[in-house]
């Protein structure tokens, strides 16, 4: 990903030098030509084309905004309930993500969607302990949400 | 019992650069906008303090092997040198000079010797704050 992006930038800069005009327009043209070349030689790279990762990151962002809106509405409905018959609990969730970066991103996404807070990460980074505000019937639903987030993050970090 | 600080440390690795960049911006903005050497120095100290909180003292001292007492000295020398430089031009002590220059890449820029004085203030603030923190925090 990073190598392909850097290569694309270098091709664009070389294009600027070749056409000896240092403007943004020339850079963009060179960048597009570089992307075309990288697309043609995509079989020679060990990793997939970097646009796949950018697309996955964009999808993750959109998914996050969607979840944020929906869960805020659900917490609002909890707050204006006349009787507070909720069932808060802390449960453990096994995760298959490995690197620090992925675990941090997943924890931040879980915490930022209201109703669930990550309270602890186990030492081997395999288990997240999550506090849910109302987990009586929602535990499976929450697990499915986590699976969507985790799947989206895995999609981003897939080589 | 060592807890797993993975979230704090990973976030610090990103946020540190943002705070540091903002401190540099505030330092350079000090002439015509709010900011300056003192605030910039404190913000830099804040960024380094975040590193000290997320990692431990020994790691940060290995990564930034500065003796901060010497940093204070350099800062004081810069400020005093800027103030004393006016003596050579037969003007009163602490007279600043400024002019407009056309620099490559920056275009029309106003350069002012108060900038160097501010850099001295910046270094003194960073050095003294971090000397205090490391002296209190470390059990050397």
PDB file of C-alpha atoms in Angstrom, chain A residues 36-159:
ATOM      1  CA  UNK A  36      -2.461   3.724 -14.998  1.00  0.00           C
ATOM      2  CA  UNK A  37       1.080   2.271 -15.071  1.00  0.00           C
ATOM      3  CA  UNK A  38       0.688   0.747 -11.603  1.00  0.00           C
ATOM      4  CA  UNK A  39      -2.662  -0.680 -12.635  1.00  0.00           C
ATOM      5  CA  UNK A  40      -1.067  -2.303 -15.688  1.00  0.00           C
ATOM      6  CA  UNK A  41       1.779  -3.800 -13.657  1.00  0.00           C
ATOM      7  CA  UNK A  42      -0.391  -4.824 -10.689  1.00  0.00           C
ATOM      8  CA  UNK A  43       0.569  -8.506 -11.049  1.00  0.00           C
ATOM      9  CA  UNK A  44       4.164  -7.752 -10.097  1.00  0.00           C
ATOM     10  CA  UNK A  45       3.314  -6.420  -6.641  1.00  0.00           C
ATOM     11  CA  UNK A  46       2.985  -8.735  -3.685  1.00  0.00           C
ATOM     12  CA  UNK A  47       0.104  -6.699  -2.311  1.00  0.00           C
ATOM     13  CA  UNK A  48      -3.176  -5.775  -3.914  1.00  0.00           C
ATOM     14  CA  UNK A  49      -3.730  -2.457  -5.639  1.00  0.00           C
ATOM     15  CA  UNK A  50      -3.799   0.364  -3.094  1.00  0.00           C
ATOM     16  CA  UNK A  51      -7.160   1.705  -4.242  1.00  0.00           C
ATOM     17  CA  UNK A  52      -8.773  -1.402  -2.744  1.00  0.00           C
ATOM     18  CA  UNK A  53      -7.541  -0.341   0.667  1.00  0.00           C
ATOM     19  CA  UNK A  54      -8.647   3.250   0.181  1.00  0.00           C
ATOM     20  CA  UNK A  55     -12.094   2.004  -0.851  1.00  0.00           C
ATOM     21  CA  UNK A  56     -12.271  -0.257   2.200  1.00  0.00           C
ATOM     22  CA  UNK A  57     -11.270   2.637   4.474  1.00  0.00           C
ATOM     23  CA  UNK A  58     -13.974   4.814   2.932  1.00  0.00           C
ATOM     24  CA  UNK A  59     -16.548   2.063   3.474  1.00  0.00           C
ATOM     25  CA  UNK A  60     -15.418   1.735   7.096  1.00  0.00           C
ATOM     26  CA  UNK A  61     -15.902   5.477   7.595  1.00  0.00           C
ATOM     27  CA  UNK A  62     -19.392   5.398   6.116  1.00  0.00           C
ATOM     28  CA  UNK A  63     -20.259   2.349   8.215  1.00  0.00           C
ATOM     29  CA  UNK A  64     -19.053   4.166  11.312  1.00  0.00           C
ATOM     30  CA  UNK A  65     -21.249   7.208  10.597  1.00  0.00           C
ATOM     31  CA  UNK A  66     -24.264   4.963   9.988  1.00  0.00           C
ATOM     32  CA  UNK A  67     -23.729   3.070  13.246  1.00  0.00           C
ATOM     33  CA  UNK A  68     -23.113   6.296  15.155  1.00  0.00           C
ATOM     34  CA  UNK A  69     -26.455   7.733  14.025  1.00  0.00           C
ATOM     35  CA  UNK A  70     -28.430   4.566  14.687  1.00  0.00           C
ATOM     36  CA  UNK A  71     -26.970   3.868  18.105  1.00  0.00           C
ATOM     37  CA  UNK A  72     -27.361   7.489  19.217  1.00  0.00           C
ATOM     38  CA  UNK A  73     -31.059   7.222  18.388  1.00  0.00           C
ATOM     39  CA  UNK A  74     -31.327   3.974  20.362  1.00  0.00           C
ATOM     40  CA  UNK A  75     -29.627   5.527  23.402  1.00  0.00           C
ATOM     41  CA  UNK A  76     -31.965   8.514  23.125  1.00  0.00           C
ATOM     42  CA  UNK A  77     -34.895   6.110  23.237  1.00  0.00           C
ATOM     43  CA  UNK A  78     -33.382   4.535  26.361  1.00  0.00           C
ATOM     44  CA  UNK A  79     -32.999   7.920  28.036  1.00  0.00           C
ATOM     45  CA  UNK A  80     -36.569   9.096  27.509  1.00  0.00           C
ATOM     46  CA  UNK A  81     -38.002   5.815  28.741  1.00  0.00           C
ATOM     47  CA  UNK A  82     -40.211   6.401  31.796  1.00  0.00           C
ATOM     48  CA  UNK A  83     -39.197   3.138  33.485  1.00  0.00           C
ATOM     49  CA  UNK A  84     -35.512   2.340  33.459  1.00  0.00           C
ATOM     50  CA  UNK A  85     -35.665  -1.405  32.944  1.00  0.00           C
ATOM     51  CA  UNK A  86     -32.274  -1.855  31.367  1.00  0.00           C
ATOM     52  CA  UNK A  87     -29.805  -4.650  31.877  1.00  0.00           C
ATOM     53  CA  UNK A  88     -26.227  -3.347  31.980  1.00  0.00           C
ATOM     54  CA  UNK A  89     -23.493  -5.938  31.865  1.00  0.00           C
ATOM     55  CA  UNK A  90     -19.853  -6.506  30.990  1.00  0.00           C
ATOM     56  CA  UNK A  91     -19.041  -9.260  28.559  1.00  0.00           C
ATOM     57  CA  UNK A  92     -15.885 -10.510  26.889  1.00  0.00           C
ATOM     58  CA  UNK A  93     -15.503 -10.509  23.148  1.00  0.00           C
ATOM     59  CA  UNK A  94     -12.864 -12.505  21.338  1.00  0.00           C
ATOM     60  CA  UNK A  95     -11.248 -10.689  18.467  1.00  0.00           C
ATOM     61  CA  UNK A  96      -9.131 -12.025  15.632  1.00  0.00           C
ATOM     62  CA  UNK A  97      -7.376  -8.716  14.965  1.00  0.00           C
ATOM     63  CA  UNK A  98      -3.678  -8.780  15.735  1.00  0.00           C
ATOM     64  CA  UNK A  99      -1.799  -5.520  15.346  1.00  0.00           C
ATOM     65  CA  UNK A 100      -1.952  -2.669  17.881  1.00  0.00           C
ATOM     66  CA  UNK A 101      -3.393  -0.402  15.243  1.00  0.00           C
ATOM     67  CA  UNK A 102      -6.337  -2.660  14.411  1.00  0.00           C
ATOM     68  CA  UNK A 103      -7.188  -3.326  18.054  1.00  0.00           C
ATOM     69  CA  UNK A 104      -7.100   0.415  18.823  1.00  0.00           C
ATOM     70  CA  UNK A 105      -9.322   1.217  15.861  1.00  0.00           C
ATOM     71  CA  UNK A 106     -11.846  -1.474  16.789  1.00  0.00           C
ATOM     72  CA  UNK A 107     -11.922  -0.335  20.423  1.00  0.00           C
ATOM     73  CA  UNK A 108     -12.400   3.289  19.399  1.00  0.00           C
ATOM     74  CA  UNK A 109     -15.247   2.373  17.063  1.00  0.00           C
ATOM     75  CA  UNK A 110     -16.954   0.279  19.750  1.00  0.00           C
ATOM     76  CA  UNK A 111     -16.536   3.070  22.320  1.00  0.00           C
ATOM     77  CA  UNK A 112     -17.715   5.823  19.991  1.00  0.00           C
ATOM     78  CA  UNK A 113     -20.938   4.033  19.192  1.00  0.00           C
ATOM     79  CA  UNK A 114     -23.048   4.759  22.267  1.00  0.00           C
ATOM     80  CA  UNK A 115     -24.331   1.950  24.443  1.00  0.00           C
ATOM     81  CA  UNK A 116     -21.043   0.074  24.445  1.00  0.00           C
ATOM     82  CA  UNK A 117     -17.708   0.985  26.031  1.00  0.00           C
ATOM     83  CA  UNK A 118     -14.455  -0.952  25.946  1.00  0.00           C
ATOM     84  CA  UNK A 119     -13.252  -1.098  29.528  1.00  0.00           C
ATOM     85  CA  UNK A 120     -10.214  -3.338  29.195  1.00  0.00           C
ATOM     86  CA  UNK A 121      -8.007  -5.041  26.659  1.00  0.00           C
ATOM     87  CA  UNK A 122      -6.495  -8.307  27.771  1.00  0.00           C
ATOM     88  CA  UNK A 123      -2.725  -8.699  27.809  1.00  0.00           C
ATOM     89  CA  UNK A 124      -2.591 -10.963  24.775  1.00  0.00           C
ATOM     90  CA  UNK A 125      -4.860  -8.544  22.846  1.00  0.00           C
ATOM     91  CA  UNK A 126      -7.222 -11.381  22.040  1.00  0.00           C
ATOM     92  CA  UNK A 127     -10.106 -10.363  24.293  1.00  0.00           C
ATOM     93  CA  UNK A 128     -11.933  -7.062  24.620  1.00  0.00           C
ATOM     94  CA  UNK A 129     -14.041  -6.516  27.735  1.00  0.00           C
ATOM     95  CA  UNK A 130     -17.070  -4.466  26.774  1.00  0.00           C
ATOM     96  CA  UNK A 131     -19.596  -2.743  28.997  1.00  0.00           C
ATOM     97  CA  UNK A 132     -23.017  -2.617  27.376  1.00  0.00           C
ATOM     98  CA  UNK A 133     -25.792  -0.397  28.690  1.00  0.00           C
ATOM     99  CA  UNK A 134     -28.607  -2.739  27.745  1.00  0.00           C
ATOM    100  CA  UNK A 135     -27.459  -6.211  26.841  1.00  0.00           C
ATOM    101  CA  UNK A 136     -30.512  -8.226  27.808  1.00  0.00           C
ATOM    102  CA  UNK A 137     -31.646  -9.024  24.331  1.00  0.00           C
ATOM    103  CA  UNK A 138     -29.038  -7.103  22.406  1.00  0.00           C
ATOM    104  CA  UNK A 139     -26.007  -9.289  23.009  1.00  0.00           C
ATOM    105  CA  UNK A 140     -26.341 -11.134  19.732  1.00  0.00           C
ATOM    106  CA  UNK A 141     -27.107  -7.875  17.946  1.00  0.00           C
ATOM    107  CA  UNK A 142     -24.019  -6.257  19.461  1.00  0.00           C
ATOM    108  CA  UNK A 143     -21.917  -9.229  18.488  1.00  0.00           C
ATOM    109  CA  UNK A 144     -23.158  -8.853  14.941  1.00  0.00           C
ATOM    110  CA  UNK A 145     -22.274  -5.145  14.990  1.00  0.00           C
ATOM    111  CA  UNK A 146     -18.804  -6.026  16.178  1.00  0.00           C
ATOM    112  CA  UNK A 147     -18.556  -8.531  13.385  1.00  0.00           C
ATOM    113  CA  UNK A 148     -19.401  -5.859  10.844  1.00  0.00           C
ATOM    114  CA  UNK A 149     -16.756  -3.518  12.293  1.00  0.00           C
ATOM    115  CA  UNK A 150     -14.203  -6.286  12.588  1.00  0.00           C
ATOM    116  CA  UNK A 151     -14.908  -7.473   9.069  1.00  0.00           C
ATOM    117  CA  UNK A 152     -14.529  -3.918   7.733  1.00  0.00           C
ATOM    118  CA  UNK A 153     -11.216  -3.437   9.562  1.00  0.00           C
ATOM    119  CA  UNK A 154      -9.935  -6.798   8.309  1.00  0.00           C
ATOM    120  CA  UNK A 155     -10.923  -5.688   4.820  1.00  0.00           C
ATOM    121  CA  UNK A 156      -8.780  -2.571   5.227  1.00  0.00           C
ATOM    122  CA  UNK A 157      -5.727  -4.412   6.553  1.00  0.00           C
ATOM    123  CA  UNK A 158      -5.907  -7.316   4.101  1.00  0.00           C
ATOM    124  CA  UNK A 159      -2.759  -7.377   2.003  1.00  0.00           C
TER     125      UNK A 159
END
